[in-house]
Short mmCIF file of C-alpha atoms in Angstrom, two decimals:
data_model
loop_
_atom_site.label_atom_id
_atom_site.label_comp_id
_atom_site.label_asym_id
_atom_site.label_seq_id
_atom_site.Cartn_x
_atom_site.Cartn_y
_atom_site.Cartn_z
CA UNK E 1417 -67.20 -98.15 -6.42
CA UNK E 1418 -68.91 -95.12 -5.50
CA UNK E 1419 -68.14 -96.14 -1.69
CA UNK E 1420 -64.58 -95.95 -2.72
CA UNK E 1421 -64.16 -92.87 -4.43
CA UNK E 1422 -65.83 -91.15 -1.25
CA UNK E 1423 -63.51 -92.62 1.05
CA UNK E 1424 -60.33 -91.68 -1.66
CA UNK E 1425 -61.59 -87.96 -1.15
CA UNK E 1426 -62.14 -88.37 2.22
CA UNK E 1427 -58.64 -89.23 2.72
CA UNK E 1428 -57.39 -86.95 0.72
CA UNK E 1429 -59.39 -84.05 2.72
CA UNK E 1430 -57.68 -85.29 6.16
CA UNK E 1431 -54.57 -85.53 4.59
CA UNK E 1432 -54.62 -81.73 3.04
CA UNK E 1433 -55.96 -80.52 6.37
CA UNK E 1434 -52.94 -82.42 8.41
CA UNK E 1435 -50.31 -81.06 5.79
CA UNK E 1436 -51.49 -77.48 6.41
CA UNK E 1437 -51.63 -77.72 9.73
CA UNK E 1438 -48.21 -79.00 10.59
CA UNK E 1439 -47.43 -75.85 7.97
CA UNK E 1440 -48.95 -73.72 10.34
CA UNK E 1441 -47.58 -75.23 13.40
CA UNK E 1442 -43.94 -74.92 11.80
CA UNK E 1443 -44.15 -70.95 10.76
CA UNK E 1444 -43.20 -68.65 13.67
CA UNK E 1445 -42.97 -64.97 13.70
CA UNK E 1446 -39.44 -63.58 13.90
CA UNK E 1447 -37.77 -61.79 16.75
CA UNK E 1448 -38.46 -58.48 18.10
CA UNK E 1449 -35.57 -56.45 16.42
CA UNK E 1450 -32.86 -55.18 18.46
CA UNK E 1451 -32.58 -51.48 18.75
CA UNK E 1452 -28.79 -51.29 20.89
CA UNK E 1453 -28.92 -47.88 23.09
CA UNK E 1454 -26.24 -45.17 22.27
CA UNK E 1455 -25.29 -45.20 25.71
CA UNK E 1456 -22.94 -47.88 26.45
CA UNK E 1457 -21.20 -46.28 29.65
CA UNK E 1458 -22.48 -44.20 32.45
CA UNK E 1459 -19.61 -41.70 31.79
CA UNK E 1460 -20.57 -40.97 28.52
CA UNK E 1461 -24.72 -40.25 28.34
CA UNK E 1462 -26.00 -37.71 26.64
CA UNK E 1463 -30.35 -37.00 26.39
CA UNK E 1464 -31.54 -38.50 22.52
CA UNK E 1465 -34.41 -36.98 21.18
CA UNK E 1466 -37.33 -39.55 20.56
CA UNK E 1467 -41.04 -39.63 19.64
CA UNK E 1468 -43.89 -37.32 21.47
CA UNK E 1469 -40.56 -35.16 22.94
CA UNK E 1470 -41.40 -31.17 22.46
CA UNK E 1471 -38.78 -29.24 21.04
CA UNK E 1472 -38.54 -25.63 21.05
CA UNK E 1473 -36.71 -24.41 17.96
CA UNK E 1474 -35.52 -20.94 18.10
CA UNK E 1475 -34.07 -19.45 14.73
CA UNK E 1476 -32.19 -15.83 15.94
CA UNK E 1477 -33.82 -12.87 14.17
CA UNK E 1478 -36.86 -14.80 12.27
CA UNK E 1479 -39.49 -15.26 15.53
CA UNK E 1480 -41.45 -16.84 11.91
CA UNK E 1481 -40.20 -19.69 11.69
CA UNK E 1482 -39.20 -20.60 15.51
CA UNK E 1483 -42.15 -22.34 17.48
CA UNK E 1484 -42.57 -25.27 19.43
CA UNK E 1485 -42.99 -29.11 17.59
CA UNK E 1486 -44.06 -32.27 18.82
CA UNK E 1487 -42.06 -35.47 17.24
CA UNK E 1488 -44.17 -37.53 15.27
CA UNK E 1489 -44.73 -40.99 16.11
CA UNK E 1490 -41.97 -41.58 13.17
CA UNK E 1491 -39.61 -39.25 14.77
CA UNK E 1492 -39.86 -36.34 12.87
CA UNK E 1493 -40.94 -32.58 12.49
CA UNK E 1494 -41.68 -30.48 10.13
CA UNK E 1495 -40.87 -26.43 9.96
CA UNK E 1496 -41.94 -23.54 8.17
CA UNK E 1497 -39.34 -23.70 5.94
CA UNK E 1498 -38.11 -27.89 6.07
CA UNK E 1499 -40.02 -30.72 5.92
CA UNK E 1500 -39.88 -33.93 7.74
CA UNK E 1501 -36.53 -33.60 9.42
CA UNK E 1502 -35.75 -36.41 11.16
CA UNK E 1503 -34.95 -35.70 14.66
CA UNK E 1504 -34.84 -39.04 16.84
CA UNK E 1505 -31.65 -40.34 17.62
CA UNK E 1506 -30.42 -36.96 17.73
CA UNK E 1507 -29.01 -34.34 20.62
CA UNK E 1508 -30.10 -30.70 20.72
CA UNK E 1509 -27.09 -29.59 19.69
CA UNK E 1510 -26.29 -31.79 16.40
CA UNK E 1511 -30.33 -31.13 15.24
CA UNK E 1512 -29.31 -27.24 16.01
CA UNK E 1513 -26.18 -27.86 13.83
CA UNK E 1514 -28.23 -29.69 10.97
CA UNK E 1515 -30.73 -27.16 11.02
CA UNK E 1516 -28.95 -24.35 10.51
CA UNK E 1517 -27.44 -25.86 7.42
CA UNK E 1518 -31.11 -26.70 6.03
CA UNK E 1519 -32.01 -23.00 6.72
CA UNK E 1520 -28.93 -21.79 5.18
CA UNK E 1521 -30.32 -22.36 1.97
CA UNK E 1522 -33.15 -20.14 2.58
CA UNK E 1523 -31.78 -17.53 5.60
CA UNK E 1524 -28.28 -15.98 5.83
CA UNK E 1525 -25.97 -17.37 8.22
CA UNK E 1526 -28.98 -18.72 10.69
CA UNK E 1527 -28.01 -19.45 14.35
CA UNK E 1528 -30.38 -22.03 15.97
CA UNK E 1529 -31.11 -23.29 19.32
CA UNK E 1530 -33.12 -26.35 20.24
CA UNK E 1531 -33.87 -27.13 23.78
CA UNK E 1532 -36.18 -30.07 24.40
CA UNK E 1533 -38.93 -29.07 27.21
CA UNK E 1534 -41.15 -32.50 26.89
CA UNK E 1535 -39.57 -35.81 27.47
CA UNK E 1536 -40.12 -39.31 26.24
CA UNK E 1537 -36.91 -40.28 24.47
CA UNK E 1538 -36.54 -43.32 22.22
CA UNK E 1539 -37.64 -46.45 23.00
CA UNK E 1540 -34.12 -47.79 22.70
CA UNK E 1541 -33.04 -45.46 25.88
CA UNK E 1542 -35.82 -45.91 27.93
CA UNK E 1543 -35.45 -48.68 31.23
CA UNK E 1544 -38.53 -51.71 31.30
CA UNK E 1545 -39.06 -52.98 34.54
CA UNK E 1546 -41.60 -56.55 34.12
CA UNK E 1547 -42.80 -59.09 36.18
CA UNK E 1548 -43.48 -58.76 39.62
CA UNK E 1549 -42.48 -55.11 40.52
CA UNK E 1550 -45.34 -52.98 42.14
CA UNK E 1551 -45.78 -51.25 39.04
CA UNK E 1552 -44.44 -52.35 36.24
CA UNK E 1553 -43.31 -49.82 33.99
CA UNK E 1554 -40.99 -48.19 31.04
CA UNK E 1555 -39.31 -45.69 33.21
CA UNK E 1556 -37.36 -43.00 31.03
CA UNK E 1557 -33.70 -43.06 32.02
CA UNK E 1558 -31.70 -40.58 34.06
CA UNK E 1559 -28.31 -40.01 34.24
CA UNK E 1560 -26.76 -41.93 37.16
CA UNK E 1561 -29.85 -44.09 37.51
CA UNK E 1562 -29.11 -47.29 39.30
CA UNK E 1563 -30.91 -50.16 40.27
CA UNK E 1564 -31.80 -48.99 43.38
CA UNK E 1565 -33.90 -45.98 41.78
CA UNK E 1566 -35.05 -48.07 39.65
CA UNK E 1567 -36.74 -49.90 41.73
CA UNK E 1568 -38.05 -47.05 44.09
CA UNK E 1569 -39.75 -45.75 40.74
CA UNK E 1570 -41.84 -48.71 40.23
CA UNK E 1571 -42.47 -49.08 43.88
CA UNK E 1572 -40.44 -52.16 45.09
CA UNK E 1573 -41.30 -56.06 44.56
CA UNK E 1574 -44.53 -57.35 45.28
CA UNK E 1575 -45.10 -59.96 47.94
CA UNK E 1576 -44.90 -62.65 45.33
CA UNK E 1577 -41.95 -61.83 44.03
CA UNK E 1578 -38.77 -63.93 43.86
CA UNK E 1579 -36.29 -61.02 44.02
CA UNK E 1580 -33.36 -62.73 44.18
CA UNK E 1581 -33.80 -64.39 40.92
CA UNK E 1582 -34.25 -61.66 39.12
CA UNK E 1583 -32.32 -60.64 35.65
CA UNK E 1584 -31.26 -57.94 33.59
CA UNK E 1585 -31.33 -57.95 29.88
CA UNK E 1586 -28.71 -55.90 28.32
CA UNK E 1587 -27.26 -55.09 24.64
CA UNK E 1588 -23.63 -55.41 24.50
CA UNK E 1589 -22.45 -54.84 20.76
CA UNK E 1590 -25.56 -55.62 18.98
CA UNK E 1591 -26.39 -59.34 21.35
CA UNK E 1592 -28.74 -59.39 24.31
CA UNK E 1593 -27.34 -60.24 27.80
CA UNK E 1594 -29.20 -61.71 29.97
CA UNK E 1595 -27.33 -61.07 33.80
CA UNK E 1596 -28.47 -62.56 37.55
CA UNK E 1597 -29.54 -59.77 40.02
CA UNK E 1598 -30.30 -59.88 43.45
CA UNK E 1599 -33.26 -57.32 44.46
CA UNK E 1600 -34.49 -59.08 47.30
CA UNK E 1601 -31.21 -58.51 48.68
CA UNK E 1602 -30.73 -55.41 47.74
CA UNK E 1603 -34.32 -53.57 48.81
CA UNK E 1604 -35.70 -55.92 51.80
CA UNK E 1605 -31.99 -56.97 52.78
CA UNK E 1606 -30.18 -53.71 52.83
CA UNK E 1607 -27.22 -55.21 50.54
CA UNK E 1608 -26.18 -52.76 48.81
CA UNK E 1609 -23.38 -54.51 47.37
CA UNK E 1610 -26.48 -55.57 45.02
CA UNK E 1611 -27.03 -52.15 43.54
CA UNK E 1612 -25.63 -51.55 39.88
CA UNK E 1613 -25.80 -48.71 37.30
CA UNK E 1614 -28.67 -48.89 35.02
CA UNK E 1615 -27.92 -48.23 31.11
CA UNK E 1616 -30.53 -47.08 28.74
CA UNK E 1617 -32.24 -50.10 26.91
CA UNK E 1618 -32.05 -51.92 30.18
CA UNK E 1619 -34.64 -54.82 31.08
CA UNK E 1620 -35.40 -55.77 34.28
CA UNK E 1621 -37.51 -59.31 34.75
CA UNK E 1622 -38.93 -60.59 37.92
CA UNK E 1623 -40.28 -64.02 38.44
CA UNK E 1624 -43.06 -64.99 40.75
CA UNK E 1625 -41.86 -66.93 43.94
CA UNK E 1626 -42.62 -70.99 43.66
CA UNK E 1627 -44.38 -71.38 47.42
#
């Protein structure tokens, strides 16, 4: 009897441990969320403030409260006279707009410039090169970048690289992309048929080559 009741528990042991594992086995972490660029033509970009950018705030006629700022990690700053503003996302000019109706409540008519002299941007404009590029890399975008300079900033393919099976993940209306490029062709070819315009957000993957 006592044999019995051992093996009962025994069993019943294996069988908790099997039930949480296949528990475990079945939960899975959801996916990254997708942060679509503002930029969605190369005719159209405009610099977005992000995290770690330095701003230089300048309110006319109250030196004070003007100074330089560093965005926070949460992409915001805080002035003399307002308190976590929230700057990321944002151009110079429409922070120097919302500013100026902040400090209206506090300064007469206040004219303010902002010009950023640091640059990181938000993660959701910056370009990620992965895979087998030289130096792979989160390059932050330029106006008129293309693939070509892309590729020139994270020094070409290595020599295991499979170039020409390269792609490019893009956000188009809130759904990621994924497009064939050629960059073998393009940078050890000379086809530069192969070169495209780069958007901010951009991902660029590139296999290793199956010898």
């Amino acid at each position: 009897m006592k044999t019995n009741k051992i093996a009962f528990f025994n069993l019943l042991f294996l069988s908790i441990l099997t039930t949480a594992g296949c528990s475990s086995n079945n939960t899975s972490l959801p996916h990254a969320s997708t942060y679509p660029s503002l930029t969605t033509s190369v005719d159209n970009y405009q610099y977005l403030i992000g995290p770690g950018d330095t701003l230089s705030i300048f309110v006319w006629r109250n030196p004070d409260i003007s100074g330089t700022f560093i965005v926070r990690p949460d992409g915001k700053v805080t002035t003399s006279l307002v308190e976590d503003i929230e700057v990321t996302g944002k151009t110079p000019s429409v922070l120097a707009r919302e500013l100026e109706e902040s400090l209206g409540k506090f300064i007469n008519s206040p004219r303010v410039t902002v010009s950023v002299t640091g640059f990181a941007g938000p993660l959701s404009e910056r370009v990620r090169v992965i895979g087998e590029a030289t130096n792979p890399s989160t390059i932050n975008y330029t106006q008129h970048m293309t693939l070509l300079d892309l590729m020139i900033s994270v020094g070409g393919l290595t020599s295991f690289a499979a170039g020409d099976s390269a792609k490019l993940v893009r956000t188009i209306d809130g759904q990621q992309k994924t497009f064939a490029i050629k960059i073998d062709s393009l940078i050890r070819d000379g086809d530069i048929a192969q070169n495209i315009d780069i958007l901010p957000g951009d991902i660029i993957i590139i296999p290793e080559a199956w010898f």
